[in-house]
PDB file of C-alpha atoms in Angstrom:
ATOM      1  CA  MET A   1      -9.572   3.053  12.896  1.00 94.00           C
ATOM      2  CA  ILE A   2      -8.310  -0.060  13.568  1.00 94.00           C
ATOM      3  CA  GLY A   3      -6.445  -1.891  16.668  1.00 93.00           C
ATOM      4  CA  GLY A   4      -4.925  -4.279  17.749  1.00 90.00           C
ATOM      5  CA  GLY A   5      -1.928  -4.934  20.821  1.00 89.00           C
ATOM      6  CA  THR A   6      -1.857  -8.128  23.720  1.00 86.00           C
ATOM      7  CA  SER A   7      -4.461  -8.555  26.679  1.00 85.00           C
ATOM      8  CA  GLY A   8      -3.786  -5.719  29.101  1.00 85.00           C
ATOM      9  CA  ASN A   9      -2.308  -3.033  26.969  1.00 87.00           C
ATOM     10  CA  GLY A  10      -4.820  -0.552  26.848  1.00 90.00           C
ATOM     11  CA  LYS A  11      -7.628  -1.745  23.998  1.00 91.00           C
ATOM     12  CA  THR A  12     -10.471  -1.671  25.285  1.00 90.00           C
ATOM     13  CA  ASN A  13      -9.619   1.112  28.008  1.00 93.00           C
ATOM     14  CA  LEU A  14      -9.362   2.775  24.247  1.00 95.00           C
ATOM     15  CA  ILE A  15     -12.672   2.272  23.467  1.00 94.00           C
ATOM     16  CA  LYS A  16     -14.469   3.655  26.684  1.00 95.00           C
ATOM     17  CA  VAL A  17     -12.025   6.957  26.276  1.00 96.00           C
ATOM     18  CA  ILE A  18     -13.097   7.445  23.121  1.00 97.00           C
ATOM     19  CA  MET A  19     -17.054   6.500  23.755  1.00 97.00           C
ATOM     20  CA  THR A  20     -17.107   9.363  26.831  1.00 97.00           C
ATOM     21  CA  ALA A  21     -15.428  11.816  24.024  1.00 98.00           C
ATOM     22  CA  LEU A  22     -18.194  11.621  21.898  1.00 98.00           C
ATOM     23  CA  ILE A  23     -20.949  11.669  24.120  1.00 98.00           C
ATOM     24  CA  GLU A  24     -19.465  14.301  25.913  1.00 98.00           C
ATOM     25  CA  LYS A  25     -19.219  16.293  22.542  1.00 98.00           C
ATOM     26  CA  TYR A  26     -21.656  14.910  20.703  1.00 98.00           C
ATOM     27  CA  PRO A  27     -24.461  13.983  23.471  1.00 98.00           C
ATOM     28  CA  ASP A  28     -26.990  14.633  20.746  1.00 98.00           C
ATOM     29  CA  ASP A  29     -25.159  13.545  17.273  1.00 98.00           C
ATOM     30  CA  VAL A  30     -23.569  10.143  17.943  1.00 98.00           C
ATOM     31  CA  GLU A  31     -25.078   6.808  18.428  1.00 98.00           C
ATOM     32  CA  PHE A  32     -23.300   3.100  18.526  1.00 98.00           C
ATOM     33  CA  TYR A  33     -23.528  -0.486  18.088  1.00 98.00           C
ATOM     34  CA  LEU A  34     -21.098  -1.925  20.270  1.00 98.00           C
ATOM     35  CA  PHE A  35     -19.571  -5.764  19.389  1.00 97.00           C
ATOM     36  CA  ASP A  36     -18.452  -8.238  22.501  1.00 96.00           C
ATOM     37  CA  LEU A  37     -18.442 -11.720  21.854  1.00 91.00           C
ATOM     38  CA  LYS A  38     -17.124 -11.415  25.236  1.00 88.00           C
ATOM     39  CA  GLU A  39     -20.641 -12.284  26.811  1.00 92.00           C
ATOM     40  CA  LYS A  40     -20.943  -7.791  26.877  1.00 94.00           C
ATOM     41  CA  VAL A  41     -18.312  -8.836  29.702  1.00 93.00           C
ATOM     42  CA  GLU A  42     -15.995  -5.425  28.610  1.00 92.00           C
ATOM     43  CA  LEU A  43     -19.150  -2.690  27.134  1.00 95.00           C
ATOM     44  CA  GLY A  44     -22.253  -4.192  28.867  1.00 95.00           C
ATOM     45  CA  ARG A  45     -22.416  -0.890  31.557  1.00 94.00           C
ATOM     46  CA  TYR A  46     -22.939   1.034  29.029  1.00 96.00           C
ATOM     47  CA  GLU A  47     -25.791  -1.240  27.414  1.00 95.00           C
ATOM     48  CA  LYS A  48     -28.882   1.366  29.203  1.00 96.00           C
ATOM     49  CA  LEU A  49     -26.984   4.438  27.628  1.00 98.00           C
ATOM     50  CA  ARG A  50     -29.483   6.063  24.966  1.00 98.00           C
ATOM     51  CA  GLN A  51     -26.742   6.530  22.215  1.00 98.00           C
ATOM     52  CA  VAL A  52     -26.662   2.666  22.892  1.00 98.00           C
ATOM     53  CA  LYS A  53     -28.526   1.686  20.237  1.00 98.00           C
ATOM     54  CA  ALA A  54     -27.731  -2.158  20.366  1.00 98.00           C
ATOM     55  CA  LEU A  55     -25.305  -4.538  21.953  1.00 98.00           C
ATOM     56  CA  ALA A  56     -24.091  -7.431  20.744  1.00 98.00           C
ATOM     57  CA  GLY A  57     -22.730 -10.555  22.875  1.00 97.00           C
ATOM     58  CA  ASP A  58     -22.161 -13.416  21.022  1.00 96.00           C
ATOM     59  CA  ILE A  59     -22.017 -14.915  17.640  1.00 96.00           C
ATOM     60  CA  ASN A  60     -25.941 -15.254  17.358  1.00 97.00           C
ATOM     61  CA  GLU A  61     -26.839 -11.498  18.114  1.00 97.00           C
ATOM     62  CA  ALA A  62     -23.470 -10.141  16.078  1.00 98.00           C
ATOM     63  CA  GLU A  63     -25.007 -11.738  13.378  1.00 98.00           C
ATOM     64  CA  VAL A  64     -29.101 -10.741  13.545  1.00 98.00           C
ATOM     65  CA  LEU A  65     -27.648  -7.078  14.044  1.00 98.00           C
ATOM     66  CA  LEU A  66     -25.077  -6.817  11.454  1.00 98.00           C
ATOM     67  CA  ASN A  67     -28.128  -7.660   9.263  1.00 98.00           C
ATOM     68  CA  HIS A  68     -29.587  -4.919  10.639  1.00 98.00           C
ATOM     69  CA  LEU A  69     -27.061  -2.403   9.970  1.00 98.00           C
ATOM     70  CA  ILE A  70     -26.687  -3.826   6.499  1.00 98.00           C
ATOM     71  CA  ASN A  71     -30.597  -2.715   5.974  1.00 98.00           C
ATOM     72  CA  GLU A  72     -30.487   0.305   8.228  1.00 97.00           C
ATOM     73  CA  MET A  73     -27.336   1.156   5.244  1.00 97.00           C
ATOM     74  CA  LYS A  74     -28.973   0.309   2.098  1.00 97.00           C
ATOM     75  CA  GLU A  75     -32.348   2.325   3.294  1.00 97.00           C
ATOM     76  CA  ARG A  76     -30.062   5.231   3.853  1.00 97.00           C
ATOM     77  CA  GLN A  77     -28.337   4.744   0.887  1.00 97.00           C
ATOM     78  CA  HIS A  78     -31.676   5.480  -0.552  1.00 97.00           C
ATOM     79  CA  TYR A  79     -32.900   7.723   1.221  1.00 97.00           C
ATOM     80  CA  PHE A  80     -29.068  10.185  -0.441  1.00 97.00           C
ATOM     81  CA  ARG A  81     -30.051   8.900  -3.975  1.00 97.00           C
ATOM     82  CA  THR A  82     -33.196  10.687  -3.721  1.00 97.00           C
ATOM     83  CA  MET A  83     -31.525  13.701  -2.641  1.00 97.00           C
ATOM     84  CA  HIS A  84     -29.309  13.845  -4.497  1.00 97.00           C
ATOM     85  CA  TRP A  85     -26.275  13.665  -1.560  1.00 97.00           C
ATOM     86  CA  ASN A  86     -22.467  11.822  -2.096  1.00 95.00           C
ATOM     87  CA  ASN A  87     -21.453  12.203   0.918  1.00 97.00           C
ATOM     88  CA  ILE A  88     -22.479  13.022   4.346  1.00 98.00           C
ATOM     89  CA  VAL A  89     -20.288  15.834   4.788  1.00 96.00           C
ATOM     90  CA  ASP A  90     -22.388  17.669   2.310  1.00 95.00           C
ATOM     91  CA  THR A  91     -25.783  17.135   3.658  1.00 97.00           C
ATOM     92  CA  PRO A  92     -27.356  19.265   7.231  1.00 97.00           C
ATOM     93  CA  MET A  93     -27.286  15.676   8.470  1.00 97.00           C
ATOM     94  CA  LYS A  94     -25.177  15.748  12.193  1.00 97.00           C
ATOM     95  CA  LYS A  95     -25.558  12.551  13.351  1.00 97.00           C
ATOM     96  CA  ARG A  96     -22.400   9.895  12.882  1.00 98.00           C
ATOM     97  CA  THR A  97     -23.264   5.808  13.768  1.00 98.00           C
ATOM     98  CA  PHE A  98     -20.303   4.131  15.576  1.00 98.00           C
ATOM     99  CA  ILE A  99     -19.870   0.555  15.608  1.00 98.00           C
ATOM    100  CA  ILE A 100     -17.435  -0.828  17.902  1.00 97.00           C
ATOM    101  CA  VAL A 101     -16.200  -4.187  17.776  1.00 96.00           C
ATOM    102  CA  ASP A 102     -14.155  -5.638  21.067  1.00 93.00           C
ATOM    103  CA  GLU A 103     -11.494  -8.786  20.663  1.00 88.00           C
ATOM    104  CA  ALA A 104     -12.365  -9.515  16.751  1.00 90.00           C
ATOM    105  CA  GLY A 105     -10.904 -12.402  16.909  1.00 89.00           C
ATOM    106  CA  GLU A 106     -14.274 -13.866  17.879  1.00 92.00           C
ATOM    107  CA  PHE A 107     -15.358 -13.757  14.517  1.00 93.00           C
ATOM    108  CA  MET A 108     -13.297 -15.569  13.094  1.00 92.00           C
ATOM    109  CA  PRO A 109     -13.959 -19.134  11.701  1.00 92.00           C
ATOM    110  CA  GLU A 110     -11.589 -21.978  13.932  1.00 91.00           C
ATOM    111  CA  ASP A 111     -11.346 -25.400  12.039  1.00 91.00           C
ATOM    112  CA  PHE A 112     -13.210 -27.930  14.908  1.00 94.00           C
ATOM    113  CA  MET A 113     -16.233 -25.528  14.361  1.00 95.00           C
ATOM    114  CA  GLU A 114     -18.906 -27.183  11.941  1.00 96.00           C
ATOM    115  CA  LYS A 115     -19.916 -25.704   9.061  1.00 96.00           C
ATOM    116  CA  GLU A 116     -22.763 -23.818   9.111  1.00 96.00           C
ATOM    117  CA  GLU A 117     -20.767 -22.334  11.914  1.00 96.00           C
ATOM    118  CA  LYS A 118     -17.860 -21.205  10.357  1.00 96.00           C
ATOM    119  CA  GLN A 119     -20.158 -19.730   7.596  1.00 97.00           C
ATOM    120  CA  GLN A 120     -21.753 -17.147  10.109  1.00 97.00           C
ATOM    121  CA  HIS A 121     -18.596 -16.352  11.042  1.00 96.00           C
ATOM    122  CA  ARG A 122     -17.652 -16.029   7.553  1.00 95.00           C
ATOM    123  CA  LYS A 123     -20.952 -13.800   6.664  1.00 97.00           C
ATOM    124  CA  CYS A 124     -20.484 -11.311   9.712  1.00 96.00           C
ATOM    125  CA  GLN A 125     -16.689 -10.866   8.896  1.00 94.00           C
ATOM    126  CA  TYR A 126     -17.710 -10.119   5.349  1.00 95.00           C
ATOM    127  CA  MET A 127     -20.463  -7.951   6.660  1.00 96.00           C
ATOM    128  CA  LEU A 128     -17.885  -5.891   9.053  1.00 95.00           C
ATOM    129  CA  ALA A 129     -15.724  -5.260   5.846  1.00 93.00           C
ATOM    130  CA  LYS A 130     -19.056  -4.393   3.578  1.00 95.00           C
ATOM    131  CA  ILE A 131     -19.231  -1.566   6.372  1.00 95.00           C
ATOM    132  CA  ALA A 132     -16.716  -0.447   6.539  1.00 93.00           C
ATOM    133  CA  ARG A 133     -16.102  -0.030   2.401  1.00 93.00           C
ATOM    134  CA  ILE A 134     -18.494   1.756   1.612  1.00 94.00           C
ATOM    135  CA  GLY A 135     -20.845   2.889   4.422  1.00 96.00           C
ATOM    136  CA  ARG A 136     -18.520   5.757   5.781  1.00 94.00           C
ATOM    137  CA  ALA A 137     -19.803   7.811   3.376  1.00 96.00           C
ATOM    138  CA  PHE A 138     -23.361   7.333   4.676  1.00 97.00           C
ATOM    139  CA  GLY A 139     -22.178   9.245   8.388  1.00 97.00           C
ATOM    140  CA  TYR A 140     -20.781   5.286   9.287  1.00 98.00           C
ATOM    141  CA  ARG A 141     -18.005   4.690  11.033  1.00 97.00           C
ATOM    142  CA  GLU A 142     -16.124   1.835  11.694  1.00 96.00           C
ATOM    143  CA  LEU A 143     -14.037   0.955  15.100  1.00 96.00           C
ATOM    144  CA  PHE A 144     -12.489  -2.979  14.655  1.00 94.00           C
ATOM    145  CA  PHE A 145      -9.806  -4.073  17.443  1.00 93.00           C
ATOM    146  CA  SER A 146      -8.416  -7.133  18.232  1.00 89.00           C
ATOM    147  CA  GLN A 147      -5.761  -8.549  20.483  1.00 83.00           C
ATOM    148  CA  TYR A 148      -3.909 -10.851  17.858  1.00 72.00           C
ATOM    149  CA  THR A 149      -3.882  -9.588  14.421  1.00 65.00           C
ATOM    150  CA  THR A 150      -3.313 -12.036  11.667  1.00 72.00           C
ATOM    151  CA  ALA A 151      -4.582 -11.593   8.373  1.00 72.00           C
ATOM    152  CA  ASP A 152      -7.579 -13.770   9.347  1.00 77.00           C
ATOM    153  CA  VAL A 153      -8.492 -11.995  11.958  1.00 83.00           C
ATOM    154  CA  LEU A 154      -8.407  -8.363  10.367  1.00 82.00           C
ATOM    155  CA  PRO A 155     -10.099  -8.485   6.675  1.00 83.00           C
ATOM    156  CA  ARG A 156      -8.516  -6.841   4.122  1.00 83.00           C
ATOM    157  CA  GLN A 157     -10.460  -4.676   3.130  1.00 85.00           C
ATOM    158  CA  ILE A 158     -11.184  -2.782   7.262  1.00 89.00           C
ATOM    159  CA  LYS A 159      -7.534  -2.494   6.973  1.00 86.00           C
ATOM    160  CA  MET A 160      -7.699  -1.158   3.097  1.00 88.00           C
ATOM    161  CA  ASN A 161     -10.333   1.568   4.639  1.00 88.00           C
ATOM    162  CA  ALA A 162      -9.261   2.996   7.936  1.00 91.00           C
ATOM    163  CA  ASP A 163      -7.650   6.271   7.925  1.00 90.00           C
ATOM    164  CA  ASN A 164      -6.355   5.392  11.746  1.00 94.00           C
ATOM    165  CA  LYS A 165      -4.193   2.784  12.712  1.00 94.00           C
ATOM    166  CA  ILE A 166      -3.210   1.857  16.304  1.00 95.00           C
ATOM    167  CA  CYS A 167      -1.358  -0.650  18.100  1.00 94.00           C
ATOM    168  CA  PHE A 168      -0.571  -0.961  21.335  1.00 94.00           C
ATOM    169  CA  ARG A 169       2.066  -4.044  22.266  1.00 91.00           C
ATOM    170  CA  VAL A 170       2.824  -6.488  20.371  1.00 90.00           C
ATOM    171  CA  PRO A 171       4.813  -9.654  20.994  1.00 88.00           C
ATOM    172  CA  ALA A 172       6.510 -10.084  17.290  1.00 88.00           C
ATOM    173  CA  GLY A 173       7.281  -7.315  14.384  1.00 90.00           C
ATOM    174  CA  TYR A 174       4.675  -9.586  11.865  1.00 88.00           C
ATOM    175  CA  ALA A 175       2.048  -8.503  14.370  1.00 86.00           C
ATOM    176  CA  SER A 176       2.639  -5.193  14.224  1.00 90.00           C
ATOM    177  CA  GLU A 177       3.711  -5.344  10.719  1.00 90.00           C
ATOM    178  CA  VAL A 178      -0.187  -6.272   9.473  1.00 87.00           C
ATOM    179  CA  MET A 179      -2.102  -3.772  12.035  1.00 88.00           C
ATOM    180  CA  ILE A 180       0.210  -0.552  11.452  1.00 91.00           C
ATOM    181  CA  GLY A 181       2.287  -1.540   8.743  1.00 90.00           C
ATOM    182  CA  ILE A 182       5.310  -0.808  10.788  1.00 93.00           C
ATOM    183  CA  PRO A 183       7.363  -3.599  12.798  1.00 94.00           C
ATOM    184  CA  ASP A 184       7.486  -0.799  15.527  1.00 95.00           C
ATOM    185  CA  ALA A 185       5.212  -2.227  18.177  1.00 94.00           C
ATOM    186  CA  ALA A 186       6.875  -4.486  19.375  1.00 93.00           C
ATOM    187  CA  LYS A 187       9.760  -2.885  19.668  1.00 93.00           C
ATOM    188  CA  ILE A 188       8.203  -0.190  22.321  1.00 91.00           C
ATOM    189  CA  ASP A 189       8.075  -0.563  26.098  1.00 90.00           C
ATOM    190  CA  ASP A 190       6.073  -2.973  28.035  1.00 84.00           C
ATOM    191  CA  ILE A 191       4.178  -0.113  30.254  1.00 89.00           C
ATOM    192  CA  PRO A 192      -0.552  -0.455  29.376  1.00 88.00           C
ATOM    193  CA  GLY A 193      -1.118   2.815  27.068  1.00 92.00           C
ATOM    194  CA  ARG A 194       1.713   3.006  24.954  1.00 95.00           C
ATOM    195  CA  ALA A 195       1.195   2.270  21.488  1.00 96.00           C
ATOM    196  CA  VAL A 196       1.543   3.301  18.433  1.00 96.00           C
ATOM    197  CA  PHE A 197      -0.298   5.498  15.948  1.00 96.00           C
ATOM    198  CA  ILE A 198      -0.581   6.372  12.670  1.00 95.00           C
ATOM    199  CA  LYS A 199      -3.125   8.461  10.706  1.00 95.00           C
ATOM    200  CA  GLY A 200      -2.774   8.011   6.905  1.00 87.00           C
ATOM    201  CA  SER A 201       0.944   8.070   6.358  1.00 87.00           C
ATOM    202  CA  LYS A 202       1.819   9.904   9.419  1.00 94.00           C
ATOM    203  CA  LYS A 203       3.686   8.128  12.590  1.00 94.00           C
TER     204      LYS A 203
END
């Protein structure tokens, strides 16, 4: 899932609702890896939940955590290969791993950054895109939220592999088109919680 919208319109509340619903319904079969690069201000209160395996609060912690996830995914791929499985939905495995990014814009390299820092940000974006691209079959579900939905913030691989897209109110049709493919999210009423939701080709 990808989601966007201006500050205060509901993105972070939606993350909390999704987490709560999943934990209530599948307490033993969900695990979360959280990325809150605003120093854990939004999601820090959930860090001690047993379903939350890790929470990254800055770019250094994010790089370490993403490297861990990539290595874990490789191990799971190897296990699937030995079991002759090609998709988790056809296996007895019930657990799903949710990778949730709140405010993905913090991963975007900025012009003022030093070369090494830019490379670190690009590496994190690459790893998030790789998980979105190949992780689904192995039980990984990525939820990627951003306030300002430009192509720099939303890697194409993540957008193309998102079956579900939601956009709360944004100031311009372009931002809505980047996120959900249509300009409609710029036209909805300025009421927190209002959004345009796309599932596949259905609005």
